[in-house]
mmCIF file of C-alpha atoms in Angstrom:
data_model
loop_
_atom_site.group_PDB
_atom_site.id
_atom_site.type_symbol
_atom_site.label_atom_id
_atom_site.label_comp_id
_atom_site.label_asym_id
_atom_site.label_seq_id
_atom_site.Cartn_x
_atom_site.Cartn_y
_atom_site.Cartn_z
ATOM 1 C CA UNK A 1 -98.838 2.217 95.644
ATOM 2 C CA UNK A 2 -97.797 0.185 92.581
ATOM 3 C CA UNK A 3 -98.994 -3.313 91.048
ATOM 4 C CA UNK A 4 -96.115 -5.847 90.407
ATOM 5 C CA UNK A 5 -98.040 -7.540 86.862
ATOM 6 C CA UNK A 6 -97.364 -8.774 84.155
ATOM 7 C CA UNK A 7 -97.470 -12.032 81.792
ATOM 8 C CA UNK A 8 -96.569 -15.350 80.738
ATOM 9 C CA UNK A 9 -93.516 -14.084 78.186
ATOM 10 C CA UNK A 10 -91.595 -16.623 75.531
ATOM 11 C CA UNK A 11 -87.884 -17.023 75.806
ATOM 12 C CA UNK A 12 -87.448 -17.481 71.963
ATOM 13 C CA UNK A 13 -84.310 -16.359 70.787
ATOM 14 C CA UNK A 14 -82.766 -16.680 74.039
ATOM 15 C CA UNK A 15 -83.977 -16.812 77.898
ATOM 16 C CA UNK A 16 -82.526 -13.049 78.650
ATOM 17 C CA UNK A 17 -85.231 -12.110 75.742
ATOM 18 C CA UNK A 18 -88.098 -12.761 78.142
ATOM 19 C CA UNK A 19 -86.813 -9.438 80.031
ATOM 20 C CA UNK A 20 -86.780 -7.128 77.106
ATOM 21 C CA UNK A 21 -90.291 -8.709 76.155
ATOM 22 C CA UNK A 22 -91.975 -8.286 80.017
ATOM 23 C CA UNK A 23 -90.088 -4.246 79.834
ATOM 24 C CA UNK A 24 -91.033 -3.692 76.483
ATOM 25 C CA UNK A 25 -95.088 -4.793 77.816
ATOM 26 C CA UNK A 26 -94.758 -2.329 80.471
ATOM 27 C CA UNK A 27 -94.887 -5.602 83.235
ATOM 28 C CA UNK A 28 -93.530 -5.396 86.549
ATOM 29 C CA UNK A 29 -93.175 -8.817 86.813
ATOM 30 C CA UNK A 30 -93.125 -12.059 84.580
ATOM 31 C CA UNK A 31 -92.991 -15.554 84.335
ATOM 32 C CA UNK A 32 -91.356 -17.904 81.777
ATOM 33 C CA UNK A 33 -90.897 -21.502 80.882
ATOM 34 C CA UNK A 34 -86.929 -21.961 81.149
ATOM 35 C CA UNK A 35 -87.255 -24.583 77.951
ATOM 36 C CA UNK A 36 -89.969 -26.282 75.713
ATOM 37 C CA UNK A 37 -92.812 -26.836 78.026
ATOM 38 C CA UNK A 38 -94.504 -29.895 75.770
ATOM 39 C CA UNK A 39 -91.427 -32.472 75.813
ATOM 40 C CA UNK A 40 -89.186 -33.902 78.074
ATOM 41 C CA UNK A 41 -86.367 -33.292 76.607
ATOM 42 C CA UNK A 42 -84.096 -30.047 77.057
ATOM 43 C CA UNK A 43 -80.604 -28.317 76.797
ATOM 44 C CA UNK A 44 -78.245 -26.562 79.522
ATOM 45 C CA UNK A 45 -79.149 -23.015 79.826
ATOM 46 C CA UNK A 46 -76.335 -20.835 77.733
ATOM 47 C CA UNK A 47 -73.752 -19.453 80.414
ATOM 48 C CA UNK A 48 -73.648 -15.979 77.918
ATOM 49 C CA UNK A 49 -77.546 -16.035 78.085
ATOM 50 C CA UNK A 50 -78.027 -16.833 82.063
ATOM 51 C CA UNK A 51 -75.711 -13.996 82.782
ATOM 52 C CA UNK A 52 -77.369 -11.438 80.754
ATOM 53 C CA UNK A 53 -80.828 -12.642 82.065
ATOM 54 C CA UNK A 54 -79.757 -11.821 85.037
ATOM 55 C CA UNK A 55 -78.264 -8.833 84.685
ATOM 56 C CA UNK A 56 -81.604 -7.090 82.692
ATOM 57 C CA UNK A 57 -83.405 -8.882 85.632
ATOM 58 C CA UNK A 58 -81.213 -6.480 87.991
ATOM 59 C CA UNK A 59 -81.643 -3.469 85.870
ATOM 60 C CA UNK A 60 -85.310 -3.085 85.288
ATOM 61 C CA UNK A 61 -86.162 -3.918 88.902
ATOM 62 C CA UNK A 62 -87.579 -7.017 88.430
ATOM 63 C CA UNK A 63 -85.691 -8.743 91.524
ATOM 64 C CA UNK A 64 -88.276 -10.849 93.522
ATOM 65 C CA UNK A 65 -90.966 -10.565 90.867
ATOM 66 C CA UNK A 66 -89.948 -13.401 88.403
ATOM 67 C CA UNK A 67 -91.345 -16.775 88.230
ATOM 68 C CA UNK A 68 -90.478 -19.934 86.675
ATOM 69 C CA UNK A 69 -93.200 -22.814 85.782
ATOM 70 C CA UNK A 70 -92.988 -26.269 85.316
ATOM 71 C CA UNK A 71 -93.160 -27.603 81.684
ATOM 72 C CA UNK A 72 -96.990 -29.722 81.575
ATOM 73 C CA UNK A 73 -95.608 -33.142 80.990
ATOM 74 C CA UNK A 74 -94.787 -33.995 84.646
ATOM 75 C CA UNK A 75 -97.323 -35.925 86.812
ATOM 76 C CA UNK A 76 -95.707 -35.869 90.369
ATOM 77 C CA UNK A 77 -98.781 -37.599 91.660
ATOM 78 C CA UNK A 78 -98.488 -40.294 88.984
ATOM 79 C CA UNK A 79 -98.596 -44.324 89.542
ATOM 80 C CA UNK A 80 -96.737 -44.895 86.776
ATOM 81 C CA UNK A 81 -93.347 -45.377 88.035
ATOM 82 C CA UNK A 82 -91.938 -44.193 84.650
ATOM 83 C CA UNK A 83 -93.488 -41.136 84.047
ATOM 84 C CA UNK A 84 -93.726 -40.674 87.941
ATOM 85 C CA UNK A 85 -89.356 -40.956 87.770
ATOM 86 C CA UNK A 86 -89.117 -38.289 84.784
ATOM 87 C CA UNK A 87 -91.693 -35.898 86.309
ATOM 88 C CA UNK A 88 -89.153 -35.957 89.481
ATOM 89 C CA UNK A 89 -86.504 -35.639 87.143
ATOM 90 C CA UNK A 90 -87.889 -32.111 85.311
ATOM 91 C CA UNK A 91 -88.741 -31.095 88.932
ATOM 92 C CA UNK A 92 -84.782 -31.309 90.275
ATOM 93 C CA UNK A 93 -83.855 -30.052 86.547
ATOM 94 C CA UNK A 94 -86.391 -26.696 86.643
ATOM 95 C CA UNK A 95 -85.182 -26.081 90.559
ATOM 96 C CA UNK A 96 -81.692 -26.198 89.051
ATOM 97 C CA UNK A 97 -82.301 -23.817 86.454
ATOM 98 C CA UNK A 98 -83.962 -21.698 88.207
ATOM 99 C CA UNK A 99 -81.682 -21.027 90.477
ATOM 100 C CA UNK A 100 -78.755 -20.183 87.885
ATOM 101 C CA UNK A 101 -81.702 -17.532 86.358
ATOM 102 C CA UNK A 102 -82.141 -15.919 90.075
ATOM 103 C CA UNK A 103 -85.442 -16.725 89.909
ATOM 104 C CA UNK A 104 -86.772 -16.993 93.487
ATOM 105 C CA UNK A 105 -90.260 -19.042 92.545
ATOM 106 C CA UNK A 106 -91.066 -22.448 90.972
ATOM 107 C CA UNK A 107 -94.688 -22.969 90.505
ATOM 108 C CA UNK A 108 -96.065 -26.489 89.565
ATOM 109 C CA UNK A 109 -98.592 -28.358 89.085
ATOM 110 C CA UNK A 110 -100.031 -30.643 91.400
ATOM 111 C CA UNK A 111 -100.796 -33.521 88.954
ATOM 112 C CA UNK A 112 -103.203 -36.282 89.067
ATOM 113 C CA UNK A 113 -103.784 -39.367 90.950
ATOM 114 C CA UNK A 114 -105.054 -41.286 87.777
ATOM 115 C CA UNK A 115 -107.870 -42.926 89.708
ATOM 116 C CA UNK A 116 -105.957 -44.149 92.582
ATOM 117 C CA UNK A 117 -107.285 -41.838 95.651
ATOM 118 C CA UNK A 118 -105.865 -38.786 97.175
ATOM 119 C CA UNK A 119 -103.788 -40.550 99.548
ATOM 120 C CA UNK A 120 -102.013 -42.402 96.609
ATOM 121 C CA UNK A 121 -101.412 -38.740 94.852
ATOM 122 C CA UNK A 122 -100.460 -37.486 98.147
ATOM 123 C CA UNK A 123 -97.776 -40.064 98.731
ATOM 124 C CA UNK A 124 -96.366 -39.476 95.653
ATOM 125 C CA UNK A 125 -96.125 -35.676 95.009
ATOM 126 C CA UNK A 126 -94.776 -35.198 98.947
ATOM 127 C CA UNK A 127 -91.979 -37.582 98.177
ATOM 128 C CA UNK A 128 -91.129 -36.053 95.031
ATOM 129 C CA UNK A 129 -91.646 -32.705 96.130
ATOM 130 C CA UNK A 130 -89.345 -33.670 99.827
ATOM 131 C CA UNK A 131 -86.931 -35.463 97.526
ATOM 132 C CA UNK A 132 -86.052 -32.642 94.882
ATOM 133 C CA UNK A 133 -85.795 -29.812 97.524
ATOM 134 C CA UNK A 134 -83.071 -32.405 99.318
ATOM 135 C CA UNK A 135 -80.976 -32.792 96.147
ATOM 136 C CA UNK A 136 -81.236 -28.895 95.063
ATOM 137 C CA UNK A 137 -79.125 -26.952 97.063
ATOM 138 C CA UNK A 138 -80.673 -23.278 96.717
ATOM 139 C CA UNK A 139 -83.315 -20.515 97.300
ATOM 140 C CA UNK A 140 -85.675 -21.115 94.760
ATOM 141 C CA UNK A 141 -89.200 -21.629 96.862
ATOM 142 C CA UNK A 142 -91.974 -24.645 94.927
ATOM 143 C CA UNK A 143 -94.952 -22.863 94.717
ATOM 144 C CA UNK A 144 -98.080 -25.685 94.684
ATOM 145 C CA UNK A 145 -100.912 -24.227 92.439
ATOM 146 C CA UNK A 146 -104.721 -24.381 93.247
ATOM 147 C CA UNK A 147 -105.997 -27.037 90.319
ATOM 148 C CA UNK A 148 -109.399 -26.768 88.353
ATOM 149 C CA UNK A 149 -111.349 -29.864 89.739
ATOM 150 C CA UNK A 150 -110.383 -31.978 86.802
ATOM 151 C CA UNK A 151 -111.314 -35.902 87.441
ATOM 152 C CA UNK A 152 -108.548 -37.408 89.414
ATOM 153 C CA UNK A 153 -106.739 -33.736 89.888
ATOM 154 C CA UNK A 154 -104.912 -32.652 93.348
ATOM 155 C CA UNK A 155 -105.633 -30.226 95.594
ATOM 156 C CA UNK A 156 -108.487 -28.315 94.099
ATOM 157 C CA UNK A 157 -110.091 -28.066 97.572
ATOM 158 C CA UNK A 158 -108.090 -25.295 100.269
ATOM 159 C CA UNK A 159 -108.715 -28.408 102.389
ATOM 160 C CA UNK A 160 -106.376 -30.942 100.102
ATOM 161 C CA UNK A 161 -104.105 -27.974 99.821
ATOM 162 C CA UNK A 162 -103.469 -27.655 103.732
ATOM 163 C CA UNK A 163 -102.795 -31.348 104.024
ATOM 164 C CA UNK A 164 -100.215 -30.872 101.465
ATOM 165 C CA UNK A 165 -98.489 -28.336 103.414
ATOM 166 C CA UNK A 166 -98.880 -30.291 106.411
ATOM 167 C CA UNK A 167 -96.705 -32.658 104.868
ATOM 168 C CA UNK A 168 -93.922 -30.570 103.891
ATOM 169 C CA UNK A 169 -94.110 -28.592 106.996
ATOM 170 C CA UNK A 170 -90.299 -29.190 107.413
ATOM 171 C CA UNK A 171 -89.152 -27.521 104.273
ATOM 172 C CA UNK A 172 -91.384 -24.290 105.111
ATOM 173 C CA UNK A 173 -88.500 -22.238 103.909
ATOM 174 C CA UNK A 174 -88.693 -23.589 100.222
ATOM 175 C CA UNK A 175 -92.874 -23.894 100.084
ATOM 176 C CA UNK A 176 -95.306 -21.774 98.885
ATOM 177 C CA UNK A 177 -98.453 -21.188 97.329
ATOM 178 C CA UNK A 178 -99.684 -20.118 94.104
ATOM 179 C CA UNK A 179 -103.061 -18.885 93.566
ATOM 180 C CA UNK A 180 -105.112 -19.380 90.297
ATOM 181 C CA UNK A 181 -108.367 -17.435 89.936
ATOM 182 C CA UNK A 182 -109.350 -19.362 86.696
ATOM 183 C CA UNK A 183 -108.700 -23.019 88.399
ATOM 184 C CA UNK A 184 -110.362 -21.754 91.768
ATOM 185 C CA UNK A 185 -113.873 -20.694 89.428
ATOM 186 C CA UNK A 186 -113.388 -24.091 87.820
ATOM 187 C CA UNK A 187 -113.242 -25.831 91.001
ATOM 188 C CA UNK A 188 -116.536 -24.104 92.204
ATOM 189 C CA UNK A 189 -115.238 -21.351 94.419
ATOM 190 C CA UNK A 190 -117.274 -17.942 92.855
ATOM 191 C CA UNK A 191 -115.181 -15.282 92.248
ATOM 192 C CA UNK A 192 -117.778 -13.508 90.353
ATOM 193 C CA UNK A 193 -119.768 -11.760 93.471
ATOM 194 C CA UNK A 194 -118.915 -10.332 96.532
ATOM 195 C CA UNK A 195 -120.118 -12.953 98.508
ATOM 196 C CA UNK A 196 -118.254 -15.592 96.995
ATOM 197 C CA UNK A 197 -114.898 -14.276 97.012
ATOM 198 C CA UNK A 198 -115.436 -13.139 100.849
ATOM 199 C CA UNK A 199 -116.381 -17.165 101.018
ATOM 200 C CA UNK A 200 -113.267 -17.741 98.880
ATOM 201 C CA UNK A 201 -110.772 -15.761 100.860
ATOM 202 C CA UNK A 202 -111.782 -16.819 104.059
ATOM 203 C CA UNK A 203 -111.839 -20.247 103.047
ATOM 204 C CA UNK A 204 -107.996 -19.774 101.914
ATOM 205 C CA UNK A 205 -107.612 -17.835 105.363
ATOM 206 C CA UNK A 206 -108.456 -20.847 107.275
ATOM 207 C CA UNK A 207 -107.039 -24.048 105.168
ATOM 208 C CA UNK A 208 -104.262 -22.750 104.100
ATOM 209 C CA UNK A 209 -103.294 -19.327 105.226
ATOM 210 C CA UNK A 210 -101.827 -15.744 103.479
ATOM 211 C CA UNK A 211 -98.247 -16.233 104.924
ATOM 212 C CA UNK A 212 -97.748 -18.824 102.302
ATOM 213 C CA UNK A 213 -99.394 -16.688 99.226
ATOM 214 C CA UNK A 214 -96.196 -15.535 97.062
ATOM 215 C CA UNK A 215 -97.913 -15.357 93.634
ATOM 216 C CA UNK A 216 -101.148 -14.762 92.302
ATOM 217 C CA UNK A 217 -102.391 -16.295 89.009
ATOM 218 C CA UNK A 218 -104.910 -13.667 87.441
ATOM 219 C CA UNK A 219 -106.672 -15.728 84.572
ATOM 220 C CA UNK A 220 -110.537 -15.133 83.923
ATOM 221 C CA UNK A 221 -112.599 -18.501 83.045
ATOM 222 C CA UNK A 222 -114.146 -19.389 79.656
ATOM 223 C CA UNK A 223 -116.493 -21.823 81.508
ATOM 224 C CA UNK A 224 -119.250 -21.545 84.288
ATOM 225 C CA UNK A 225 -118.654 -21.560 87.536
ATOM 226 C CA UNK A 226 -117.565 -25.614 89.116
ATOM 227 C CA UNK A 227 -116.899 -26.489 85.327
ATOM 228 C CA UNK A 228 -113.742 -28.481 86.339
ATOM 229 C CA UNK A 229 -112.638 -27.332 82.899
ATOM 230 C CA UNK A 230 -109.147 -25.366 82.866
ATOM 231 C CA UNK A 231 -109.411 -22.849 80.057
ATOM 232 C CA UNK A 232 -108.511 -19.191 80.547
ATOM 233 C CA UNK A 233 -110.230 -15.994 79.406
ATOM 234 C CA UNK A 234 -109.386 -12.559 78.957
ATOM 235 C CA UNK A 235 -109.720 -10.049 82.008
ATOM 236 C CA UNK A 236 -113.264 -9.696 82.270
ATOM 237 C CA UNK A 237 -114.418 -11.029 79.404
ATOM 238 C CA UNK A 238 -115.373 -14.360 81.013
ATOM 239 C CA UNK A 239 -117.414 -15.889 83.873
ATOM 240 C CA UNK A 240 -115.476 -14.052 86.767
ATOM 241 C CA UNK A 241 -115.821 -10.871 84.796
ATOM 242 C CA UNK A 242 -114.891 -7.524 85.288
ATOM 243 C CA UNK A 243 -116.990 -7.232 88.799
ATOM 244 C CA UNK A 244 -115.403 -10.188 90.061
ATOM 245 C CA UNK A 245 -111.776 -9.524 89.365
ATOM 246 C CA UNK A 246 -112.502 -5.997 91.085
ATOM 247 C CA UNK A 247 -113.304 -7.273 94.588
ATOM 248 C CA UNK A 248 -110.342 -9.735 94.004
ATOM 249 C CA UNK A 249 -108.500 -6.745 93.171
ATOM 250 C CA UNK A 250 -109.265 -5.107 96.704
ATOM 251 C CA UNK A 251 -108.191 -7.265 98.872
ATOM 252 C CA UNK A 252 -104.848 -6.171 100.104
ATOM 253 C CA UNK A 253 -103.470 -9.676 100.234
ATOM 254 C CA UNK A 254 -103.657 -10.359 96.900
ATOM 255 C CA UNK A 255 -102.621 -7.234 95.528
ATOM 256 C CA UNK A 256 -99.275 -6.808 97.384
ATOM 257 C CA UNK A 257 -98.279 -10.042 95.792
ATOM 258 C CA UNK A 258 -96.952 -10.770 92.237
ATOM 259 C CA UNK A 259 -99.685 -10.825 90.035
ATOM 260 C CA UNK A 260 -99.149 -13.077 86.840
ATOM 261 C CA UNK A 261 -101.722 -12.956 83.399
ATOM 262 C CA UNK A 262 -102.239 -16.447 81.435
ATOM 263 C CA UNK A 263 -104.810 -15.296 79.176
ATOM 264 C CA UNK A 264 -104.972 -16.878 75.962
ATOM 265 C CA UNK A 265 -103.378 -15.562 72.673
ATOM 266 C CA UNK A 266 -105.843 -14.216 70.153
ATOM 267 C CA UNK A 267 -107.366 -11.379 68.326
ATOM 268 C CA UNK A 268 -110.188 -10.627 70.895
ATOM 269 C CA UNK A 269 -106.617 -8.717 73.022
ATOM 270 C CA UNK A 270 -103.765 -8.678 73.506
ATOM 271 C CA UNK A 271 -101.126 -9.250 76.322
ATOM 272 C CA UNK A 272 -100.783 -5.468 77.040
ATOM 273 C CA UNK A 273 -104.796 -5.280 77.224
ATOM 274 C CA UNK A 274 -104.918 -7.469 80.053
ATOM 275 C CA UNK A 275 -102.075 -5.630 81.529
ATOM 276 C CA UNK A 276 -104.054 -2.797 81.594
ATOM 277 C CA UNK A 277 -107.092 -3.685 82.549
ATOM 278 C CA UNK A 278 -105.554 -5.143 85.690
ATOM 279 C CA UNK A 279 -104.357 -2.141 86.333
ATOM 280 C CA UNK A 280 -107.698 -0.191 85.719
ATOM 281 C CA UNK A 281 -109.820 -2.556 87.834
ATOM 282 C CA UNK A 282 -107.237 -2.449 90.862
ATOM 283 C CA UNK A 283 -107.807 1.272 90.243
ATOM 284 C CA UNK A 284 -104.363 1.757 90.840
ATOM 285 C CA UNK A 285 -102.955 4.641 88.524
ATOM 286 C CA UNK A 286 -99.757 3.371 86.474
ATOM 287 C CA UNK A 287 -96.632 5.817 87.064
ATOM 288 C CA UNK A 288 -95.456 7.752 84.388
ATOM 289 C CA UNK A 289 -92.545 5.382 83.297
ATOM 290 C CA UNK A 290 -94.757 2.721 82.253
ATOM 291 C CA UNK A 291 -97.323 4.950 80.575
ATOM 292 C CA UNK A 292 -94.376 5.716 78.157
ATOM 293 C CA UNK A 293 -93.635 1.855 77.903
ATOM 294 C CA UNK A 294 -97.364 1.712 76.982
ATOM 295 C CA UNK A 295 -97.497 4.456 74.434
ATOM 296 C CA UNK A 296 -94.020 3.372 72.432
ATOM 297 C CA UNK A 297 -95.922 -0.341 72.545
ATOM 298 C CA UNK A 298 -98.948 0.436 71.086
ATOM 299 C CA UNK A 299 -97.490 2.811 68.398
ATOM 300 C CA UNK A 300 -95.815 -0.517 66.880
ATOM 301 C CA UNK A 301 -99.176 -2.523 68.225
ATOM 302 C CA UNK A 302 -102.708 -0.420 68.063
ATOM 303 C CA UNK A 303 -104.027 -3.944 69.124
ATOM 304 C CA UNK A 304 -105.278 -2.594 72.896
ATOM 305 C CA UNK A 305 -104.847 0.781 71.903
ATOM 306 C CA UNK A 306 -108.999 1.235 72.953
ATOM 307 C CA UNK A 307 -108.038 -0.234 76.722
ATOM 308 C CA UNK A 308 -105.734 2.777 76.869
ATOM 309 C CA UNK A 309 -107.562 5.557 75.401
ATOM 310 C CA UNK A 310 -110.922 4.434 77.120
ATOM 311 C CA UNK A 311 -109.737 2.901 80.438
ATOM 312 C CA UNK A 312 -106.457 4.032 81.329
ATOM 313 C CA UNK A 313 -106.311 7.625 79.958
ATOM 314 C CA UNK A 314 -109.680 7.950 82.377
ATOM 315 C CA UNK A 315 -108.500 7.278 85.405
#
């Protein structure tokens, strides 16, 4: 079998750059921001720049593996009738653009109530979420993604998450889920021993369900366990650790699905490191191909060259 994994990958200098970045990695899939995720504003996508995306999406196989995430400004559960109107506003925008990319998945974030109850954040993000996939005309699927247990934040429970579906049960075409290891530790579900992520999984079994799992978030945690804090660590070098991310690893309905790394930038390793350690703790054997990808990589950048000799070269 192979993994389909890969990273969070900038579209500086042009969106059809995020390809040769996520090729260059050795990733089998990717996910981008299509513009400047920290402001509101933004400018058409580049006709010249869509079509090449595109086509390097078609040539390197990447197909059904690309995802597109919201920018972080947007609230869609926000009582602020301003900021509630722009987040619905990105929301049509992004499910525009990602359909001119080809890109089959949208995930966002389900946003925050801001003190005024579930039921008030649930109102909200339904109609916004109903109301953009009336206006946009297309394939692209929302993805709703598992949140940390931040005060006021949706649909950190599987339960809030299944109530959410239940209310956009008529657009089951276009919905999906998107599964965040980091925000489920955060939220208190243990990923970190066998019997919590048998707990975990067959809590998602029952409230929400596999069929709607199309991507999978892997992100370790730089906080305990039901921290409610949302900051990512390296593959097992945080609180899920390398034990935990194994028995995630094994369970066939996570690994079948795209597999997506949001680990943070610094010296401690590098994008390709995680890569590879995903790969190592799967204990799937990469194919030759992107063993060569690897080796050109690190002989421009030794960063994670250790991971490969010591982990990878092993197997």
């Amino acid at each position: 079998m192979t993994l389909h994994v890969g990273v969070h990958v900038s579209i500086g200098g042009g969106v059809d750059k995020a390809v040769d970045r996520a090729y260059n990695y050795g990733s089998t899939a990717f996910q981008i921001f299509t513009r400047n995720p920290r402001g509101w504003m933004y400018k058409p996508l580049k006709p010249d720049e869509v079509a090449l995306f595109r086509e390097k999406v078609k040539r390197f196989g990447y197909d059904r593996y690309v995802v597109s995430h919201m920018p972080y400004l947007p609230n869609l559960s926000s009582p602020n009738d301003n900021i509630y109107q722009k987040s619905l506003d990105s929301l049509i925008n992004e499910l525009n653009r990602a359909g001119e990319l080809g890109i089959p998945y949208l995930v966002i974030h389900l946003g925050s109530h801001m003190g005024k109850g579930f039921e008030k954040g649930k109102e909200r993000l339904l109609n916004a979420v109903s109301t953009a996939l009336d206006k946009v005309d297309n394939d692209v699927m929302v993805l709703l993604e598992n949140m940390a247990g931040q005060r006021n934040s949706m649909g950190s429970r599987f339960e809030e998450i299944q109530v959410l579906l239940d209310g956009l049960s008529s657009y089951s075409d276009r919905i999906g889920i998107c599964f965040d290891t980091a925000h489920a530790f955060a939220a208190g579900y243990d990923l970190s021993t066998s019997k919590g992520v048998e707990y975990t999984f067959n809590e998602f079994g029952e409230f929400i369900g596999f069929k709607w799992l199309k991507v999978v978030h892997l992100n370790d945690s730089r906080y305990e366990l039901a921290s409610g804090r949302d900051v990512h660590e390296h593959i097992g070098l945080g609180y899920i650790g390398e034990k935990g991310f194994r028995l995630i690893l094994s369970n066939k309905e996570i690994i079948e699905r795209p597999l997506i790394l949001e680990t943070p930038v610094d010296k401690k390793r590098g994008d390709l490191g995680n890569i590879m350690m995903i790969w190592y703790l799967a204990g799937v054997k990469p194919p030759s191909n992107i063993l060569k990808r690897w080796e050109e990589y690190l002989e421009k950048d030794p960063q994670d060259k250790e991971i490969y000799e010591n982990y990878i070269l092993k197997m």
